[in-house]
PDB file of C-alpha atoms in Angstrom:
ATOM      1  CA  MET A  85       0.000   0.000   0.000  1.00  0.00           C
ATOM      2  CA  THR A  86       1.206   3.488  -0.743  1.00  0.00           C
ATOM      3  CA  ILE A  87       0.284   6.606   1.121  1.00  0.00           C
ATOM      4  CA  ASP A  88      -0.402   9.986  -0.391  1.00  0.00           C
ATOM      5  CA  ASP A  89       0.263  13.519   0.794  1.00  0.00           C
ATOM      6  CA  LEU A  90      -2.983  13.756   2.790  1.00  0.00           C
ATOM      7  CA  ASP A  91      -2.245  10.452   4.542  1.00  0.00           C
ATOM      8  CA  ALA A  92       1.214  11.795   5.424  1.00  0.00           C
ATOM      9  CA  GLN A  93      -0.259  15.031   6.768  1.00  0.00           C
ATOM     10  CA  ILE A  94      -2.749  13.110   8.906  1.00  0.00           C
ATOM     11  CA  VAL A  95       0.003  10.856  10.268  1.00  0.00           C
ATOM     12  CA  ALA A  96       2.164  13.920  11.003  1.00  0.00           C
ATOM     13  CA  VAL A  97      -0.621  15.622  12.968  1.00  0.00           C
ATOM     14  CA  PHE A  98      -1.287  12.545  15.108  1.00  0.00           C
ATOM     15  CA  ALA A  99       2.422  11.780  15.566  1.00  0.00           C
ATOM     16  CA  ALA A 100       3.051  15.302  16.856  1.00  0.00           C
ATOM     17  CA  GLU A 101      -0.074  15.385  19.006  1.00  0.00           C
ATOM     18  CA  PRO A 102      -1.618  11.920  19.497  1.00  0.00           C
ATOM     19  CA  ARG A 103      -4.593  13.198  21.497  1.00  0.00           C
ATOM     20  CA  VAL A 104      -5.640  15.836  18.968  1.00  0.00           C
ATOM     21  CA  GLY A 105      -8.869  14.135  17.862  1.00  0.00           C
ATOM     22  CA  VAL A 106     -10.257  13.529  14.400  1.00  0.00           C
ATOM     23  CA  LEU A 107     -12.380  16.688  14.295  1.00  0.00           C
ATOM     24  CA  GLU A 108      -9.470  18.958  15.236  1.00  0.00           C
ATOM     25  CA  CYS A 109      -7.183  17.187  12.759  1.00  0.00           C
ATOM     26  CA  SER A 110      -9.723  17.731   9.982  1.00  0.00           C
ATOM     27  CA  ARG A 111     -10.013  21.402  10.931  1.00  0.00           C
ATOM     28  CA  ARG A 112      -6.236  21.887  10.849  1.00  0.00           C
ATOM     29  CA  LEU A 113      -5.890  20.188   7.478  1.00  0.00           C
ATOM     30  CA  GLY A 114      -8.980  21.761   5.952  1.00  0.00           C
ATOM     31  CA  VAL A 115     -10.683  18.491   5.029  1.00  0.00           C
ATOM     32  CA  ALA A 116     -13.902  16.820   6.134  1.00  0.00           C
ATOM     33  CA  ARG A 117     -13.935  14.898   9.403  1.00  0.00           C
ATOM     34  CA  GLY A 118     -15.232  11.840   7.538  1.00  0.00           C
ATOM     35  CA  THR A 119     -12.253  11.996   5.189  1.00  0.00           C
ATOM     36  CA  VAL A 120      -9.780  11.959   8.082  1.00  0.00           C
ATOM     37  CA  GLN A 121     -11.664   9.119   9.798  1.00  0.00           C
ATOM     38  CA  ALA A 122     -11.853   7.069   6.592  1.00  0.00           C
ATOM     39  CA  ARG A 123      -8.131   7.560   5.964  1.00  0.00           C
ATOM     40  CA  LEU A 124      -7.264   6.569   9.554  1.00  0.00           C
ATOM     41  CA  ASP A 125      -9.513   3.497   9.316  1.00  0.00           C
ATOM     42  CA  ARG A 126      -7.911   2.439   6.012  1.00  0.00           C
ATOM     43  CA  MET A 127      -4.347   2.950   7.263  1.00  0.00           C
ATOM     44  CA  THR A 128      -5.175   1.008  10.434  1.00  0.00           C
ATOM     45  CA  ARG A 129      -6.864  -1.813   8.502  1.00  0.00           C
ATOM     46  CA  ASP A 130      -3.915  -2.010   6.056  1.00  0.00           C
ATOM     47  CA  GLY A 131      -1.379  -2.118   8.900  1.00  0.00           C
ATOM     48  CA  VAL A 132       0.248   1.244   8.200  1.00  0.00           C
ATOM     49  CA  ILE A 133      -0.914   2.453  11.613  1.00  0.00           C
ATOM     50  CA  ARG A 134      -0.231  -0.311  14.132  1.00  0.00           C
ATOM     51  CA  GLY A 135      -1.382   1.259  17.353  1.00  0.00           C
ATOM     52  CA  TRP A 136      -2.503   4.264  19.344  1.00  0.00           C
ATOM     53  CA  GLY A 137      -1.020   3.471  22.741  1.00  0.00           C
ATOM     54  CA  PRO A 138       1.050   5.857  24.818  1.00  0.00           C
ATOM     55  CA  GLU A 139       4.794   6.024  24.201  1.00  0.00           C
ATOM     56  CA  LEU A 140       6.505   5.108  27.467  1.00  0.00           C
ATOM     57  CA  ASP A 141      10.023   5.925  28.667  1.00  0.00           C
ATOM     58  CA  PRO A 142      11.565   2.925  30.443  1.00  0.00           C
ATOM     59  CA  ALA A 143      14.141   5.180  32.178  1.00  0.00           C
ATOM     60  CA  ALA A 144      11.343   7.240  33.740  1.00  0.00           C
ATOM     61  CA  MET A 145       9.932   3.969  35.124  1.00  0.00           C
ATOM     62  CA  GLY A 146      13.247   3.065  36.754  1.00  0.00           C
ATOM     63  CA  TYR A 147      14.839   1.076  33.915  1.00  0.00           C
ATOM     64  CA  ALA A 148      17.873   3.312  33.284  1.00  0.00           C
ATOM     65  CA  VAL A 149      19.971   0.732  31.390  1.00  0.00           C
ATOM     66  CA  THR A 150      19.223  -0.211  27.774  1.00  0.00           C
ATOM     67  CA  ALA A 151      21.170  -3.001  26.109  1.00  0.00           C
ATOM     68  CA  PHE A 152      21.154  -4.920  22.855  1.00  0.00           C
ATOM     69  CA  VAL A 153      21.733  -8.641  23.170  1.00  0.00           C
ATOM     70  CA  THR A 154      22.678 -10.811  20.217  1.00  0.00           C
ATOM     71  CA  LEU A 155      21.613 -14.398  20.802  1.00  0.00           C
ATOM     72  CA  GLU A 156      23.012 -17.473  19.134  1.00  0.00           C
ATOM     73  CA  ILE A 157      20.270 -20.092  18.940  1.00  0.00           C
ATOM     74  CA  ARG A 158      20.811 -23.847  18.821  1.00  0.00           C
ATOM     75  CA  GLN A 159      19.121 -25.151  15.714  1.00  0.00           C
ATOM     76  CA  HIS A 160      16.940 -28.153  16.560  1.00  0.00           C
ATOM     77  CA  PRO A 161      16.276 -30.391  13.549  1.00  0.00           C
ATOM     78  CA  GLN A 162      13.310 -31.965  15.356  1.00  0.00           C
ATOM     79  CA  ALA A 163      11.713 -28.532  15.840  1.00  0.00           C
ATOM     80  CA  HIS A 164      11.300 -28.256  12.069  1.00  0.00           C
ATOM     81  CA  LEU A 165       9.554 -31.622  12.039  1.00  0.00           C
ATOM     82  CA  ALA A 166       7.006 -30.211  14.487  1.00  0.00           C
ATOM     83  CA  GLY A 167       6.467 -27.255  12.154  1.00  0.00           C
ATOM     84  CA  ARG A 168       8.322 -24.773  14.363  1.00  0.00           C
ATOM     85  CA  ALA A 169      11.644 -23.068  13.885  1.00  0.00           C
ATOM     86  CA  ALA A 170      14.046 -22.879  16.820  1.00  0.00           C
ATOM     87  CA  HIS A 171      13.806 -19.086  16.899  1.00  0.00           C
ATOM     88  CA  ASP A 172      10.030 -19.291  17.360  1.00  0.00           C
ATOM     89  CA  ALA A 173      10.437 -21.368  20.514  1.00  0.00           C
ATOM     90  CA  VAL A 174      13.057 -18.947  21.869  1.00  0.00           C
ATOM     91  CA  ALA A 175      10.844 -15.958  21.035  1.00  0.00           C
ATOM     92  CA  GLU A 176       7.972 -17.498  23.006  1.00  0.00           C
ATOM     93  CA  GLN A 177      10.245 -17.800  26.040  1.00  0.00           C
ATOM     94  CA  LEU A 178      11.616 -14.262  25.609  1.00  0.00           C
ATOM     95  CA  ALA A 179       8.076 -12.896  25.493  1.00  0.00           C
ATOM     96  CA  GLN A 180       7.729 -13.988  29.129  1.00  0.00           C
ATOM     97  CA  VAL A 181      10.586 -11.676  30.206  1.00  0.00           C
ATOM     98  CA  PRO A 182       9.139  -8.212  30.987  1.00  0.00           C
ATOM     99  CA  GLU A 183      12.461  -6.466  30.359  1.00  0.00           C
ATOM    100  CA  VAL A 184      12.528  -7.671  26.729  1.00  0.00           C
ATOM    101  CA  LEU A 185      11.177  -4.770  24.691  1.00  0.00           C
ATOM    102  CA  GLU A 186      11.629  -6.290  21.247  1.00  0.00           C
ATOM    103  CA  ALA A 187      13.337  -9.171  19.461  1.00  0.00           C
ATOM    104  CA  HIS A 188      14.249  -9.610  15.814  1.00  0.00           C
ATOM    105  CA  THR A 189      15.489 -12.653  13.921  1.00  0.00           C
ATOM    106  CA  THR A 190      18.629 -11.538  12.089  1.00  0.00           C
ATOM    107  CA  THR A 191      21.257 -12.564   9.598  1.00  0.00           C
ATOM    108  CA  GLY A 192      24.950 -12.451  10.388  1.00  0.00           C
ATOM    109  CA  THR A 193      26.900 -13.862  13.298  1.00  0.00           C
ATOM    110  CA  GLY A 194      23.903 -13.994  15.631  1.00  0.00           C
ATOM    111  CA  ASP A 195      20.422 -15.354  15.170  1.00  0.00           C
ATOM    112  CA  MET A 196      18.347 -12.870  17.152  1.00  0.00           C
ATOM    113  CA  LEU A 197      18.803  -9.271  18.294  1.00  0.00           C
ATOM    114  CA  VAL A 198      16.977  -8.415  21.514  1.00  0.00           C
ATOM    115  CA  ARG A 199      16.529  -4.972  23.052  1.00  0.00           C
ATOM    116  CA  VAL A 200      16.275  -5.160  26.826  1.00  0.00           C
ATOM    117  CA  VAL A 201      16.122  -2.748  29.736  1.00  0.00           C
ATOM    118  CA  ALA A 202      17.270  -3.110  33.323  1.00  0.00           C
ATOM    119  CA  ARG A 203      17.315  -1.060  36.507  1.00  0.00           C
ATOM    120  CA  SER A 204      21.133  -1.171  36.809  1.00  0.00           C
ATOM    121  CA  ASN A 205      24.150  -3.003  35.408  1.00  0.00           C
ATOM    122  CA  ALA A 206      23.753  -5.634  38.133  1.00  0.00           C
ATOM    123  CA  ASP A 207      20.096  -6.014  37.174  1.00  0.00           C
ATOM    124  CA  LEU A 208      21.169  -6.316  33.530  1.00  0.00           C
ATOM    125  CA  GLN A 209      23.192  -9.392  34.514  1.00  0.00           C
ATOM    126  CA  ARG A 210      19.999 -10.911  35.954  1.00  0.00           C
ATOM    127  CA  VAL A 211      18.127 -10.180  32.706  1.00  0.00           C
ATOM    128  CA  ILE A 212      20.923 -11.668  30.581  1.00  0.00           C
ATOM    129  CA  ASP A 213      21.013 -14.761  32.800  1.00  0.00           C
ATOM    130  CA  ARG A 214      17.281 -15.150  32.261  1.00  0.00           C
ATOM    131  CA  LEU A 215      17.739 -14.907  28.487  1.00  0.00           C
ATOM    132  CA  LEU A 216      20.498 -17.517  28.638  1.00  0.00           C
ATOM    133  CA  SER A 217      18.228 -19.863  30.577  1.00  0.00           C
ATOM    134  CA  SER A 218      15.878 -20.054  27.578  1.00  0.00           C
ATOM    135  CA  ASP A 219      15.950 -23.462  25.911  1.00  0.00           C
ATOM    136  CA  GLY A 220      17.819 -23.153  22.645  1.00  0.00           C
ATOM    137  CA  VAL A 221      19.961 -20.133  23.526  1.00  0.00           C
ATOM    138  CA  VAL A 222      23.614 -21.124  23.192  1.00  0.00           C
ATOM    139  CA  ARG A 223      25.370 -17.805  23.670  1.00  0.00           C
ATOM    140  CA  ALA A 224      24.673 -14.128  24.245  1.00  0.00           C
ATOM    141  CA  SER A 225      26.717 -11.074  23.341  1.00  0.00           C
ATOM    142  CA  THR A 226      25.629  -7.810  24.948  1.00  0.00           C
ATOM    143  CA  VAL A 227      26.303  -4.150  24.266  1.00  0.00           C
ATOM    144  CA  ILE A 228      25.044  -1.420  26.577  1.00  0.00           C
ATOM    145  CA  ALA A 229      23.575   1.711  25.020  1.00  0.00           C
ATOM    146  CA  LEU A 230      25.166   4.818  26.518  1.00  0.00           C
ATOM    147  CA  ASP A 231      22.662   7.292  25.064  1.00  0.00           C
ATOM    148  CA  THR A 232      19.897   7.443  22.477  1.00  0.00           C
ATOM    149  CA  GLN A 233      20.953   9.647  19.570  1.00  0.00           C
ATOM    150  CA  ILE A 234      17.874   8.962  17.442  1.00  0.00           C
ATOM    151  CA  GLY A 235      14.812   7.458  19.070  1.00  0.00           C
ATOM    152  CA  PRO A 236      12.088   5.449  17.361  1.00  0.00           C
ATOM    153  CA  ARG A 237      10.674   7.511  14.525  1.00  0.00           C
ATOM    154  CA  VAL A 238       8.668   7.111  11.347  1.00  0.00           C
ATOM    155  CA  LEU A 239       7.883  10.598  10.026  1.00  0.00           C
ATOM    156  CA  PRO A 240      11.077  10.828   7.925  1.00  0.00           C
ATOM    157  CA  LEU A 241      10.118   7.459   6.418  1.00  0.00           C
ATOM    158  CA  VAL A 242       6.635   8.778   5.633  1.00  0.00           C
ATOM    159  CA  GLN A 243       8.179  11.742   3.796  1.00  0.00           C
ATOM    160  CA  ALA A 244      10.637   9.476   1.958  1.00  0.00           C
ATOM    161  CA  ALA A 245       7.765   7.202   0.897  1.00  0.00           C
ATOM    162  CA  LEU A 246       5.998  10.215  -0.602  1.00  0.00           C
ATOM    163  CA  THR A 247       9.006  11.402  -2.587  1.00  0.00           C
ATOM    164  CA  SER A 248       9.793   7.918  -3.898  1.00  0.00           C
ATOM    165  CA  ALA A 249       6.176   6.954  -4.662  1.00  0.00           C
ATOM    166  CA  PRO A 250       5.313   6.548  -8.345  1.00  0.00           C
ATOM    167  CA  SER A 251       3.331   9.427  -9.795  1.00  0.00           C
ATOM    168  CA  THR A 252      -0.391   8.854 -10.302  1.00  0.00           C
ATOM    169  CA  THR A 253      -0.692  11.515 -12.996  1.00  0.00           C
TER     170      THR A 253
END
């Protein structure tokens, strides 16, 4: 699915001010409220917009340490016979660890990249030990983030998608 300029403007309004409301967004953009609502519904249905929840800061909740852990996963041939890949089983176990914020299957020297948070470096050791206790995890390599230079963002991607989209004229 591609997005157009109006979609991008709507996304920009809600990204800057998530609680703005559909009516106020339509007023700011000079379009009908129904148009904004229909566009939001379509982008949500098509998976462009994945959620409307609050953006939380783990550090403000006492989790001052962020780390990225690369996991090496033991490949179980019998897991494929059961219709499951080894990384799926590990991901299910990682989902039970509250400090795991996200996990991605990767290429390269590791099999999975996991972003975790902890209350301190000592607490980070506890989190890493818990990851290592997952069946199938062979090894972990951890790097601690010192600071966030660029946080999660999508608006530049929205603008790039508009400039690289094929013309409809």
